[in-house]
Short mmCIF file of C-alpha atoms and ligand atoms in Angstrom, two decimals:
data_model
loop_
_atom_site.label_atom_id
_atom_site.label_comp_id
_atom_site.label_asym_id
_atom_site.label_seq_id
_atom_site.Cartn_x
_atom_site.Cartn_y
_atom_site.Cartn_z
CA UNK A 51 0.30 0.30 -0.24
CA UNK A 52 0.72 3.85 -0.50
CA UNK A 53 -0.35 6.23 1.03
CA UNK A 54 0.60 9.31 -1.02
CA UNK A 55 0.46 12.43 0.52
CA UNK A 56 0.57 16.41 -1.05
CA UNK A 57 4.35 17.97 -1.27
CA UNK A 58 3.57 21.50 -0.74
CA UNK A 59 6.30 24.26 -0.15
CA UNK A 60 9.12 21.28 0.17
CA UNK A 61 6.57 19.30 2.91
CA UNK A 62 4.84 15.91 2.06
CA UNK A 63 1.51 16.76 4.08
CA UNK A 64 -2.56 15.03 4.47
CA UNK A 65 -5.24 17.68 3.16
CA UNK A 66 -6.38 19.81 5.92
CA UNK A 67 -9.18 17.51 6.11
CA UNK A 68 -7.91 14.93 6.58
CA UNK A 69 -9.69 13.41 4.09
CA UNK A 70 -8.46 10.18 1.73
CA UNK A 71 -9.24 8.50 -1.65
CA UNK A 72 -8.69 5.34 -2.58
CA UNK A 73 -6.29 4.45 -4.96
CA UNK A 74 -7.43 1.03 -7.42
CA UNK A 75 -5.09 -1.14 -9.19
CA UNK A 76 -7.33 -2.12 -11.81
CA UNK A 77 -5.87 -5.07 -12.99
CA UNK A 78 -7.04 -6.89 -9.53
CA UNK A 79 -9.58 -4.52 -8.38
CA UNK A 80 -7.63 -4.40 -5.41
CA UNK A 81 -6.94 -0.56 -3.34
CA UNK A 82 -3.35 -0.45 -3.79
CA UNK A 83 -3.03 3.10 -1.98
CA UNK A 84 -4.65 6.36 -1.27
CA UNK A 85 -4.18 10.50 -1.42
CA UNK A 86 -5.15 13.22 -0.28
CA UNK A 87 -9.29 14.19 -0.64
CA UNK A 88 -7.38 18.41 -1.19
CA UNK A 89 -9.53 20.84 -0.95
CA UNK A 90 -9.44 24.79 -2.08
CA UNK A 91 -7.91 25.15 1.20
CA UNK A 92 -4.96 22.94 0.38
CA UNK A 93 -5.00 24.48 -2.97
CA UNK A 94 -4.49 27.71 -1.45
CA UNK A 95 -1.14 26.29 0.79
CA UNK A 96 0.25 25.48 -2.51
CA UNK A 97 -0.27 28.44 -4.61
CA UNK A 98 0.63 30.57 -2.09
CA UNK A 99 3.67 28.51 -1.86
CA UNK A 100 4.94 28.17 -4.66
CA UNK A 101 4.26 32.25 -5.84
CA UNK A 102 6.79 33.28 -2.93
CA UNK A 103 8.79 31.08 -4.54
CA UNK A 104 8.42 32.42 -7.66
CA UNK A 105 10.86 35.11 -7.65
CA UNK A 106 13.85 33.60 -6.99
CA UNK A 107 13.22 30.51 -9.42
CA UNK A 108 12.68 32.50 -12.02
CA UNK A 109 16.23 35.44 -10.86
CA UNK A 110 18.49 31.71 -11.41
CA UNK A 111 20.66 31.64 -14.39
CA UNK A 112 19.37 29.04 -16.91
CA UNK A 113 21.84 26.03 -16.01
CA UNK A 114 20.43 27.02 -11.75
CA UNK A 115 17.21 25.45 -12.90
CA UNK A 116 18.74 22.81 -14.99
CA UNK A 117 21.09 20.62 -12.61
CA UNK A 118 17.88 20.14 -10.17
CA UNK A 119 15.92 18.99 -13.47
CA UNK A 120 18.23 16.62 -14.90
CA UNK A 121 18.83 15.21 -10.72
CA UNK A 122 14.99 14.66 -10.69
CA UNK A 123 15.43 12.05 -14.19
CA UNK A 124 19.23 10.84 -12.20
CA UNK A 125 16.38 9.62 -9.25
CA UNK A 126 14.02 8.67 -11.59
CA UNK A 127 16.54 6.41 -13.71
CA UNK A 128 18.03 5.33 -10.33
CA UNK A 129 15.14 4.24 -9.11
CA UNK A 130 13.26 3.21 -12.87
CA UNK A 131 12.15 -0.77 -11.55
CA UNK A 132 10.02 0.62 -8.62
CA UNK A 133 8.65 3.36 -10.76
CA UNK A 134 7.35 1.08 -13.43
CA UNK A 135 5.89 -1.24 -11.30
CA UNK A 136 3.44 1.52 -9.46
CA UNK A 137 2.81 2.99 -13.08
CA UNK A 138 1.64 -0.76 -14.12
CA UNK A 139 -0.57 -1.54 -11.02
CA UNK A 140 -2.14 1.47 -10.91
CA UNK A 141 -2.51 1.65 -14.21
CA UNK A 142 -3.22 -2.00 -15.74
CA UNK A 143 -0.56 -0.93 -18.67
CA UNK A 144 1.53 -3.79 -19.29
CA UNK A 145 5.13 -3.83 -17.85
CA UNK A 146 7.61 -3.50 -20.49
CA UNK A 147 5.08 -0.82 -22.03
CA UNK A 148 5.25 0.88 -18.22
CA UNK A 149 9.18 0.42 -17.93
CA UNK A 150 9.75 1.09 -21.74
CA UNK A 151 7.62 3.65 -22.86
CA UNK A 152 6.31 5.57 -19.32
CA UNK A 153 9.86 5.64 -17.13
CA UNK A 154 11.51 5.71 -19.49
CA UNK A 155 10.15 9.74 -21.38
CA UNK A 156 9.54 10.78 -17.96
CA UNK A 157 13.41 10.69 -18.36
CA UNK A 158 13.67 12.55 -21.28
CA UNK A 159 11.43 15.14 -20.77
CA UNK A 160 12.76 17.02 -17.77
CA UNK A 161 16.65 15.80 -19.64
CA UNK A 162 15.34 17.19 -23.09
CA UNK A 163 13.56 20.72 -21.33
CA UNK A 164 17.09 20.91 -19.27
CA UNK A 165 18.94 20.69 -21.73
CA UNK A 166 16.91 22.82 -23.88
CA UNK A 167 16.36 25.68 -21.20
CA UNK A 168 20.21 25.94 -21.77
CA UNK A 169 20.18 26.91 -25.50
CA UNK A 170 16.85 29.34 -26.00
CA UNK A 171 18.58 32.33 -25.96
CA UNK A 172 17.62 36.13 -26.77
CA UNK A 173 16.05 36.29 -29.78
CA UNK A 174 17.70 40.02 -31.73
CA UNK A 175 16.51 41.78 -34.86
CA UNK A 176 17.68 44.37 -36.01
CA UNK A 177 17.18 47.23 -39.46
CA UNK A 178 18.26 50.65 -39.98
CA UNK A 179 16.59 52.30 -37.36
CA UNK A 180 16.81 49.99 -34.25
CA UNK A 181 17.60 47.00 -32.19
CA UNK A 182 14.62 44.70 -30.70
CA UNK A 183 15.73 42.50 -28.12
CA UNK A 184 13.36 39.88 -26.90
CA UNK A 185 13.43 38.98 -23.64
CA UNK A 186 11.53 35.71 -22.30
CA UNK A 187 10.10 36.46 -18.85
CA UNK A 188 8.64 33.53 -16.75
CA UNK A 189 5.17 34.15 -16.13
CA UNK A 190 4.63 33.58 -12.40
CA UNK A 191 2.42 30.62 -10.60
CA UNK A 192 2.07 26.89 -13.32
CA UNK A 193 -0.41 24.93 -12.40
CA UNK A 194 0.20 22.05 -14.28
CA UNK A 195 -2.99 19.37 -14.64
CA UNK A 196 -2.67 15.68 -15.91
CA UNK A 197 -4.92 12.87 -17.10
CA UNK A 198 -3.91 9.06 -16.17
CA UNK A 199 -3.53 7.53 -19.39
CA UNK A 200 0.61 8.38 -19.36
CA UNK A 201 0.89 8.99 -16.05
CA UNK A 202 4.29 10.32 -15.09
CA UNK A 203 5.16 10.87 -18.49
CA UNK A 204 2.58 13.35 -19.29
CA UNK A 205 2.96 15.16 -15.91
CA UNK A 206 6.85 15.58 -16.49
CA UNK A 207 5.59 16.84 -19.71
CA UNK A 208 4.60 19.65 -18.35
CA UNK A 209 6.30 20.62 -15.29
CA UNK A 210 9.80 20.08 -17.29
CA UNK A 211 8.75 23.76 -19.61
CA UNK A 212 7.50 25.34 -16.94
CA UNK A 213 10.45 24.28 -14.41
CA UNK A 214 12.39 25.24 -17.33
CA UNK A 215 10.93 28.32 -18.17
CA UNK A 216 10.87 29.92 -14.50
CA UNK A 217 7.76 28.88 -13.89
CA UNK A 218 6.97 27.92 -10.19
CA UNK A 219 5.02 24.75 -10.68
CA UNK A 220 1.47 23.50 -8.41
CA UNK A 221 1.05 20.46 -10.81
CA UNK A 222 -2.66 18.06 -10.11
CA UNK A 223 -1.65 14.48 -11.69
CA UNK A 224 -4.53 12.70 -11.79
CA UNK A 225 -7.43 10.89 -8.91
CA UNK A 226 -7.34 7.87 -11.08
CA UNK A 227 -3.45 7.53 -11.24
CA UNK A 228 -1.58 9.15 -8.89
CA UNK A 229 0.72 7.35 -7.05
CA UNK A 230 4.23 7.83 -9.91
CA UNK A 231 3.51 11.76 -9.13
CA UNK A 232 3.74 10.28 -5.43
CA UNK A 233 6.66 8.95 -5.76
CA UNK A 234 8.06 11.74 -8.04
CA UNK A 235 7.81 14.20 -4.88
CA UNK A 236 9.66 11.73 -2.42
CA UNK A 237 12.54 12.62 -4.50
CA UNK A 238 12.57 16.60 -5.11
CA UNK A 239 14.35 18.20 -2.17
CA UNK A 240 16.66 15.27 -2.96
CA UNK A 241 17.11 16.52 -6.21
CA UNK A 242 17.81 19.88 -5.03
CA UNK A 243 14.58 21.78 -5.75
CA UNK A 244 13.66 24.92 -3.31
CA UNK A 245 11.24 24.22 -1.34
CA UNK A 246 8.03 25.88 -2.65
CA UNK A 247 9.01 25.52 -6.64
CA UNK A 248 7.54 22.07 -6.75
CA UNK A 249 4.45 21.95 -5.06
CA UNK A 250 2.65 18.85 -6.00
CA UNK A 251 -1.64 18.47 -4.41
CA UNK A 252 -3.87 15.39 -5.13
CA UNK A 253 -7.53 15.30 -5.54
CA UNK A 254 -10.50 15.04 -7.67
CA UNK A 255 -11.00 17.57 -10.59
CA UNK A 256 -13.92 19.14 -9.43
CA UNK A 257 -13.11 20.34 -6.45
CA UNK A 258 -8.77 20.61 -6.02
CA UNK A 259 -8.62 21.22 -9.66
CA UNK A 260 -11.31 23.28 -10.06
CA UNK A 261 -9.98 25.11 -6.86
CA UNK A 262 -6.32 25.53 -9.38
CA UNK A 263 -7.59 26.69 -12.16
CA UNK A 264 -10.15 28.92 -11.17
CA UNK A 265 -6.46 30.25 -8.13
CA UNK A 266 -6.17 33.91 -8.70
CA UNK A 267 -2.08 33.16 -7.70
CA UNK A 268 -1.87 30.95 -10.80
CA UNK A 269 -0.62 32.65 -14.16
CA UNK A 270 -1.04 29.96 -16.58
CA UNK A 271 -2.80 26.89 -17.22
CA UNK A 272 -1.66 24.00 -18.85
CA UNK A 273 -3.83 20.73 -19.14
CA UNK A 274 -4.56 17.18 -20.61
CA UNK A 275 -6.94 15.24 -20.86
CA UNK A 276 -10.91 15.59 -22.02
CA UNK A 277 -12.49 17.88 -24.29
CA UNK A 278 -15.23 18.59 -22.13
CA UNK A 279 -13.31 19.05 -18.75
CA UNK A 280 -10.82 21.85 -21.56
CA UNK A 281 -13.97 24.11 -22.43
CA UNK A 282 -14.87 24.14 -18.80
CA UNK A 283 -11.05 24.30 -17.43
CA UNK A 284 -11.42 27.43 -20.57
CA UNK A 285 -14.09 29.49 -19.58
CA UNK A 286 -12.74 28.53 -15.42
CA UNK A 287 -9.60 30.41 -16.41
CA UNK A 288 -11.30 33.46 -19.14
CA UNK A 289 -11.92 35.95 -16.14
CA UNK A 290 -9.08 35.87 -14.90
CA UNK A 291 -7.35 35.76 -17.94
CA UNK A 292 -4.76 33.10 -17.42
CA UNK A 293 -3.17 31.09 -20.20
CA UNK A 294 -4.58 28.47 -21.00
CA UNK A 295 -2.99 25.26 -23.46
CA UNK A 296 -5.85 22.75 -23.73
CA UNK A 297 -3.97 19.43 -25.32
CA UNK A 298 -7.41 16.92 -25.66
CA UNK A 299 -8.92 13.94 -27.48
CA UNK A 300 -9.29 12.56 -30.25
CA UNK A 301 -10.66 10.45 -33.87
CA UNK A 302 -7.60 9.73 -35.46
CA UNK A 303 -8.05 7.90 -38.44
CA UNK A 304 -5.47 5.88 -39.99
CA UNK A 305 -5.82 5.93 -43.98
CA UNK A 306 -4.76 3.01 -45.63
CA UNK A 307 -4.11 3.36 -49.23
CA UNK A 308 -3.93 0.03 -51.86
CA UNK A 309 0.31 0.64 -52.34
CA UNK A 310 0.76 0.11 -48.57
CA UNK A 311 -1.15 -3.40 -48.60
CA UNK A 312 0.95 -4.80 -51.43
CA UNK A 313 2.81 -8.13 -50.15
CA UNK A 314 6.44 -6.88 -49.70
CA UNK A 315 4.74 -3.81 -47.20
CA UNK A 316 1.69 -5.80 -45.84
CA UNK A 317 3.35 -7.34 -42.77
CA UNK A 318 4.98 -3.51 -41.59
CA UNK A 319 1.64 -1.36 -41.98
CA UNK A 320 0.04 -4.05 -40.24
CA UNK A 321 2.64 -4.16 -38.16
CA UNK A 322 2.05 -0.56 -37.05
CA UNK A 323 -1.54 -0.03 -37.28
CA UNK A 324 -2.21 -2.26 -34.85
CA UNK A 325 0.35 -0.63 -32.98
CA UNK A 326 -1.43 2.48 -33.40
CA UNK A 327 -4.72 0.86 -32.58
CA UNK A 328 -3.74 -1.01 -29.47
CA UNK A 329 -0.97 0.17 -27.61
CA UNK A 330 -1.45 1.47 -23.97
CA UNK A 331 -4.97 -0.91 -24.73
CA UNK A 332 -5.87 2.12 -26.45
CA UNK A 333 -5.92 4.73 -24.04
CA UNK A 334 -3.57 7.07 -26.15
CA UNK A 335 -4.42 10.83 -27.20
CA UNK A 336 -3.22 9.47 -30.39
CA UNK A 337 -4.90 6.52 -31.14
CA UNK A 338 -6.13 5.30 -34.20
CA UNK A 339 -8.75 4.83 -33.59
CA UNK A 340 -10.84 4.48 -37.29
CA UNK A 341 -9.12 2.96 -40.36
CA UNK A 342 -10.06 4.28 -43.70
CA UNK A 343 -9.33 1.88 -46.02
CA UNK A 344 -9.10 1.73 -49.73
CA UNK A 345 -11.64 0.06 -51.49
CA UNK A 346 -9.36 -1.81 -53.70
CA UNK A 347 -6.92 -3.44 -50.24
CA UNK A 348 -9.89 -4.18 -48.48
CA UNK A 349 -10.30 -7.73 -48.77
CA UNK A 350 -6.97 -8.27 -48.08
CA UNK A 351 -6.11 -5.87 -45.66
CA UNK A 352 -9.19 -6.47 -43.36
CA UNK A 353 -8.51 -10.35 -42.66
CA UNK A 354 -5.51 -9.76 -41.82
CA UNK A 355 -5.99 -6.95 -39.53
CA UNK A 356 -8.71 -8.74 -37.28
CA UNK A 357 -6.48 -12.11 -37.62
CA UNK A 358 -3.67 -9.77 -35.98
CA UNK A 359 -5.62 -8.32 -33.75
CA UNK A 360 -7.14 -11.66 -32.74
CA UNK A 361 -3.53 -12.93 -32.24
CA UNK A 362 -2.84 -9.82 -29.55
CA UNK A 363 -2.14 -11.98 -26.46
CA UNK A 364 -4.80 -10.67 -23.46
CA UNK A 365 -3.49 -10.91 -20.06
CA UNK A 366 -1.62 -10.27 -16.55
CA UNK A 367 0.20 -6.86 -17.51
CA UNK A 368 3.25 -8.15 -14.65
CA UNK A 369 3.16 -10.65 -17.48
CA UNK A 370 6.16 -10.45 -19.90
CA UNK A 371 4.55 -12.06 -22.90
CA UNK A 372 1.60 -10.25 -22.88
CA UNK A 373 0.76 -7.08 -25.22
CA UNK A 374 -2.65 -5.59 -23.48
CA UNK A 375 -3.81 -5.57 -20.13
CA UNK A 376 -5.76 -4.32 -18.43
CA UNK A 377 -8.34 -0.94 -18.95
CA UNK A 378 -7.63 1.79 -16.46
CA UNK A 379 -10.51 1.04 -14.52
CA UNK A 380 -14.23 -0.65 -14.03
CA UNK A 381 -15.33 2.72 -14.37
CA UNK A 382 -14.12 3.43 -17.63
CA UNK A 383 -14.68 -1.00 -18.72
CA UNK A 384 -18.16 0.23 -18.75
CA UNK A 385 -17.70 3.16 -21.33
CA UNK A 386 -15.66 1.36 -23.36
CA UNK A 387 -18.66 -1.30 -23.32
CA UNK A 388 -21.86 1.36 -23.94
CA UNK A 389 -19.89 2.09 -26.23
CA UNK A 390 -19.71 -1.03 -28.18
CA UNK A 391 -23.72 -1.41 -27.44
CA UNK A 392 -24.10 1.82 -29.14
CA UNK A 393 -22.32 0.82 -31.84
CA UNK A 394 -24.41 -2.29 -32.83
CA UNK A 395 -27.18 -0.61 -32.35
CA UNK A 396 -26.03 1.49 -35.38
CA UNK A 397 -25.48 -1.43 -36.85
CA UNK A 398 -21.83 -2.22 -36.46
CA UNK A 399 -20.92 -5.78 -37.38
CA UNK A 400 -18.01 -7.29 -34.92
CA UNK A 401 -15.04 -8.52 -36.84
CA UNK A 402 -13.47 -9.20 -33.27
CA UNK A 403 -13.72 -8.89 -29.60
CA UNK A 404 -16.27 -6.56 -28.50
CA UNK A 405 -16.74 -7.60 -25.54
CA UNK A 406 -14.38 -7.44 -21.71
CA UNK A 407 -12.84 -10.68 -21.28
CA UNK A 408 -13.95 -13.12 -18.86
CA UNK A 409 -12.95 -14.30 -15.45
CA UNK A 410 -12.37 -17.75 -16.59
CA UNK A 411 -9.66 -16.25 -19.58
CA UNK A 412 -8.53 -15.52 -17.68
CA UNK A 413 -4.77 -15.57 -15.47
CA UNK A 414 -5.93 -16.03 -11.34
CA UNK A 415 -4.35 -13.04 -10.50
CA UNK A 416 -5.87 -10.86 -12.87
CA UNK A 417 -9.55 -11.85 -12.57
CA UNK A 418 -10.81 -9.52 -11.07
CA UNK A 419 -9.71 -6.87 -13.41
CA UNK A 420 -11.59 -4.42 -16.67
CA UNK A 421 -10.29 -5.99 -19.12
CA UNK A 422 -11.39 -5.52 -22.77
CA UNK A 423 -10.96 -7.98 -26.40
CA UNK A 424 -9.03 -6.12 -29.25
CA UNK A 425 -12.29 -5.03 -30.61
CA UNK A 426 -12.85 -3.94 -34.67
CA UNK A 427 -15.83 -2.92 -35.96
CA UNK A 428 -17.04 -2.37 -39.32
CA UNK A 429 -20.33 -1.76 -41.27
CA UNK A 430 -20.97 1.87 -39.89
CA UNK A 431 -21.13 5.15 -41.85
CA UNK A 432 -18.38 7.84 -41.29
CA UNK A 433 -21.07 10.42 -39.79
CA UNK A 434 -22.56 8.21 -36.72
CA UNK A 435 -21.91 8.45 -33.30
CA UNK A 436 -19.61 5.28 -32.97
CA UNK A 437 -17.49 7.26 -35.65
CA UNK A 438 -17.58 10.57 -33.84
CA UNK A 439 -17.49 9.98 -30.58
CA UNK A 440 -13.81 9.47 -28.64
CA UNK A 441 -13.88 5.86 -26.93
CA UNK A 442 -10.33 5.62 -25.66
CA UNK A 443 -10.28 1.87 -25.37
CA UNK A 444 -8.97 -0.89 -28.17
CA UNK A 445 -11.72 -0.26 -30.10
CA UNK A 446 -11.63 0.27 -33.87
CA UNK A 447 -13.70 0.80 -36.67
CA UNK A 448 -12.91 -0.44 -40.00
CA UNK A 449 -13.98 2.35 -42.76
CA UNK A 450 -13.59 1.90 -47.13
CA UNK A 451 -13.00 4.81 -49.15
CA UNK A 452 -12.43 4.75 -53.06
CA UNK A 453 -10.23 8.08 -53.68
CA UNK A 454 -7.89 10.94 -51.73
CA UNK A 455 -10.75 13.31 -52.09
CA UNK A 456 -12.78 10.67 -50.62
CA UNK A 457 -10.55 10.43 -47.66
CA UNK A 458 -9.52 13.07 -46.18
CA UNK A 459 -13.02 13.99 -46.41
CA UNK A 460 -13.97 11.01 -44.41
CA UNK A 461 -10.65 11.31 -41.68
CA UNK A 462 -11.16 15.89 -41.31
CA UNK A 463 -15.29 15.06 -41.07
CA UNK A 464 -15.26 15.13 -37.17
CA UNK A 465 -14.98 17.83 -34.42
CA UNK A 466 -11.24 16.59 -33.93
CA UNK A 467 -8.17 17.41 -34.88
CA UNK A 468 -5.28 15.76 -32.65
CA UNK A 469 -3.50 13.26 -35.36
CA UNK A 470 -3.85 11.45 -38.58
CA UNK A 471 -1.42 8.41 -39.29
CA UNK A 472 -1.08 7.83 -43.49
CA UNK A 473 0.35 4.42 -44.81
CA UNK A 474 1.22 4.78 -48.22
CA UNK A 475 4.09 4.15 -50.73
CA UNK A 476 3.97 7.03 -52.69
CA UNK A 477 5.70 9.77 -50.70
CA UNK A 478 4.12 12.46 -53.21
CA UNK A 479 0.50 11.17 -52.19
CA UNK A 480 1.75 11.17 -48.33
CA UNK A 481 3.05 14.63 -48.66
CA UNK A 482 -0.48 15.84 -50.77
CA UNK A 483 -2.90 14.13 -48.20
CA UNK A 484 -0.71 15.47 -45.35
CA UNK A 485 -1.30 19.53 -46.60
CA UNK A 486 -4.79 18.85 -46.52
CA UNK A 487 -5.51 16.64 -43.13
CA UNK A 488 -6.68 19.32 -40.45
CA UNK A 489 -5.22 17.55 -37.44
CA UNK A 490 -1.61 18.66 -35.48
CA UNK A 491 0.11 16.11 -36.07
CA UNK A 492 0.36 13.26 -39.40
CA UNK A 493 3.13 10.66 -39.20
CA UNK A 494 3.33 8.63 -42.69
CA UNK A 495 4.28 4.52 -42.84
CA UNK A 496 5.14 4.90 -38.80
CA UNK A 497 2.83 6.76 -35.04
CA UNK A 498 3.77 8.30 -31.82
CA UNK A 499 7.68 7.88 -33.27
CA UNK A 500 8.67 12.04 -31.98
CA UNK A 501 11.30 14.19 -31.84
CA UNK A 502 10.88 15.93 -28.33
CA UNK A 503 11.98 20.05 -30.57
CA UNK A 504 9.10 19.83 -32.54
CA UNK A 505 5.00 20.99 -31.21
CA UNK A 506 2.53 18.33 -30.98
CA UNK A 507 -1.13 19.42 -29.91
CA UNK A 508 -4.57 19.42 -31.69
CA UNK A 509 -6.83 21.78 -34.20
CA UNK A 510 -10.25 22.13 -33.31
CA UNK A 511 -12.17 20.26 -29.74
CA UNK A 512 -8.03 18.29 -29.90
CA UNK A 513 -7.09 21.39 -28.27
CA UNK A 514 -5.07 25.02 -28.03
CA UNK A 515 -1.48 25.22 -28.48
CA UNK A 516 1.04 23.58 -29.32
CA UNK A 517 3.51 21.88 -26.66
CA UNK A 518 7.57 20.71 -27.45
CA UNK A 519 10.13 22.31 -28.13
CA UNK A 520 9.86 26.05 -27.77
CA UNK A 521 6.43 26.19 -28.27
CA UNK A 522 6.38 24.28 -24.03
CA UNK A 523 8.74 27.02 -23.58
CA UNK A 524 7.57 29.88 -24.43
CA UNK A 525 3.33 29.20 -23.37
CA UNK A 526 5.56 29.91 -19.78
CA UNK A 527 6.98 32.88 -21.20
CA UNK A 528 5.82 36.73 -21.75
CA UNK A 529 8.04 37.75 -24.68
CA UNK A 530 9.03 41.58 -23.43
CA UNK A 531 10.88 43.73 -26.34
CA UNK A 532 12.84 46.25 -25.40
CA UNK A 533 14.25 48.60 -28.44
CA UNK A 534 17.71 50.44 -28.18
CA UNK A 535 17.52 53.23 -31.65
CA UNK A 536 20.37 52.86 -33.04
P1 NAD B 80 -10.58 13.99 -17.64
O1 NAD B 80 -10.53 15.56 -18.12
O2 NAD B 80 -11.22 13.44 -16.83
O3 NAD B 80 -8.96 14.80 -15.96
C1 NAD B 80 -7.54 15.08 -16.63
C2 NAD B 80 -7.87 15.87 -15.26
O4 NAD B 80 -7.76 17.10 -15.00
C3 NAD B 80 -7.31 15.15 -13.72
O5 NAD B 80 -6.73 15.26 -13.22
C4 NAD B 80 -9.20 16.00 -13.26
O6 NAD B 80 -9.00 15.21 -11.89
C5 NAD B 80 -8.97 17.09 -14.20
N1 NAD B 80 -10.53 17.77 -14.11
C6 NAD B 80 -11.17 17.04 -14.03
N2 NAD B 80 -11.90 18.18 -14.24
C7 NAD B 80 -11.20 19.14 -13.56
C8 NAD B 80 -11.91 20.38 -13.56
N3 NAD B 80 -13.10 21.11 -13.33
N4 NAD B 80 -10.75 21.44 -13.24
C9 NAD B 80 -10.23 21.39 -13.02
N5 NAD B 80 -9.26 20.10 -13.10
C10 NAD B 80 -9.80 19.18 -13.82
O7 NAD B 80 -9.16 13.02 -18.43
P2 NAD B 80 -9.49 11.84 -18.19
O8 NAD B 80 -10.81 10.61 -18.28
O9 NAD B 80 -8.14 11.63 -16.36
O10 NAD B 80 -8.10 11.40 -19.36
C11 NAD B 80 -8.48 11.12 -20.94
C12 NAD B 80 -8.55 12.36 -22.09
O11 NAD B 80 -7.17 12.43 -22.02
C13 NAD B 80 -8.98 11.25 -22.82
O12 NAD B 80 -9.86 12.17 -24.03
C14 NAD B 80 -7.98 11.37 -24.08
O13 NAD B 80 -7.96 12.47 -25.31
C15 NAD B 80 -7.08 13.09 -23.41
N6 NAD B 80 -5.81 12.84 -23.79
C16 NAD B 80 -5.92 13.94 -24.76
C17 NAD B 80 -3.77 14.22 -24.43
C18 NAD B 80 -3.48 14.66 -25.18
O14 NAD B 80 -2.01 15.30 -25.98
N7 NAD B 80 -4.44 15.55 -26.72
C19 NAD B 80 -2.75 12.93 -24.15
C20 NAD B 80 -3.86 12.41 -22.95
C21 NAD B 80 -4.92 12.81 -22.01
#
């Protein structure tokens, strides 16, 4: 059992009320920990501590801010196996994935922004009349709110640029998967951060989260989570004109052209598409959930894709041979189940999966878990609810198209605009199609490979602003232009 604490002004502490929330291991159904159920008074203490630490922290040289970020990365690296085990237990994701992706990426996030800030120099513009120097001044207290699917990965993706840029931070991890954030908090002092610079508070969204986003000492909010929550945060931030960045949901298309399914291409395309649908049980915001398949390739590609999906091993997240672990909670399992029932009521044909995995098909240790079978559906119109609403589970629909124009129209035909992948052997076509897709990232014959310097984020209902590289550092700073006469 892990009894997590808030981390305020350099000290681990309980909520003022003493109230706590339980944290569940979704693969076993067991209670694995508790967190403080923080209230506005706790948020106020954290925001005040951050506000008091801000002037000192933002005045440090970039190298001085980089040092504790690197040290924190070292400490996570030292204890990576412990972090991965807790991430695995708390989310239900396979242990290998937790270690190889979540924890590895948390370490690189901290290192990347520690290095990036050192290279982030003052810009200078010169013309015949004047010289303009653009200084970036940290905004103040940054609220960093993260979701449950990639807990430490997305928390560090926010706190690292905020701290590097000179902001003081109040972070609120998801109440569903908060435990690696607590482990991080336990190492913040050892990493050498001064008190108050990084505060981590736990609690529910509509209480602790809402109090944080409306707190007068918070200057900016970076949020990753659902679209509806993002909308409510944007309106809560409006009266005080806080700067807001929102990374929200998606309904991402994978567009498969027939030339990506020839005998020499087929396996690579299948590998990539299967990974893009089912990684992390389909609970990655960039997962493909609408698979657009050129009609000429339908008869080859669909049976092969279904066969691959059926071959995925659903099982104990601790077992190295497991591909698909547990969904994050019983509530989420119910949501995914309801979504598939809705799809069937809309006329969907279930090609594989379609239901939770029964206890008798699971190893003893995880029989009470929230496991859902990898599911592929077809026979649905692009405009039906199943093809318009985010499901966020191991479920994708297959949709035929005839030509490029039709593929682009279907791909762009939702309120979302997070990402897409295009699978083709024709690079000219890849360029043509990618420039017409309304989304923040387009992967060509790949998925989720990236350079941390490149911007990432969504258009339309998928978000506001971008994370990554300079985009992230600039979000946390106010540019101030100082002009000298020539
Ligand atoms: P969520 O919106 O329910 O919660 C996200 C966070 O916001 C949690 O920490 C929660 O406690 C907090 N919160 C909830 N209500 C709040 C409020 N009123 N004020 C302040 N904070 C509040 O999302 P979730 O269910 O944890 O995550 C799944 C969603 O996140 C999916 O829609 C997924 O697409 C999205 N997501 C997007 C990205 C991206 O980069 N675009 C990445 C990962 C997840």
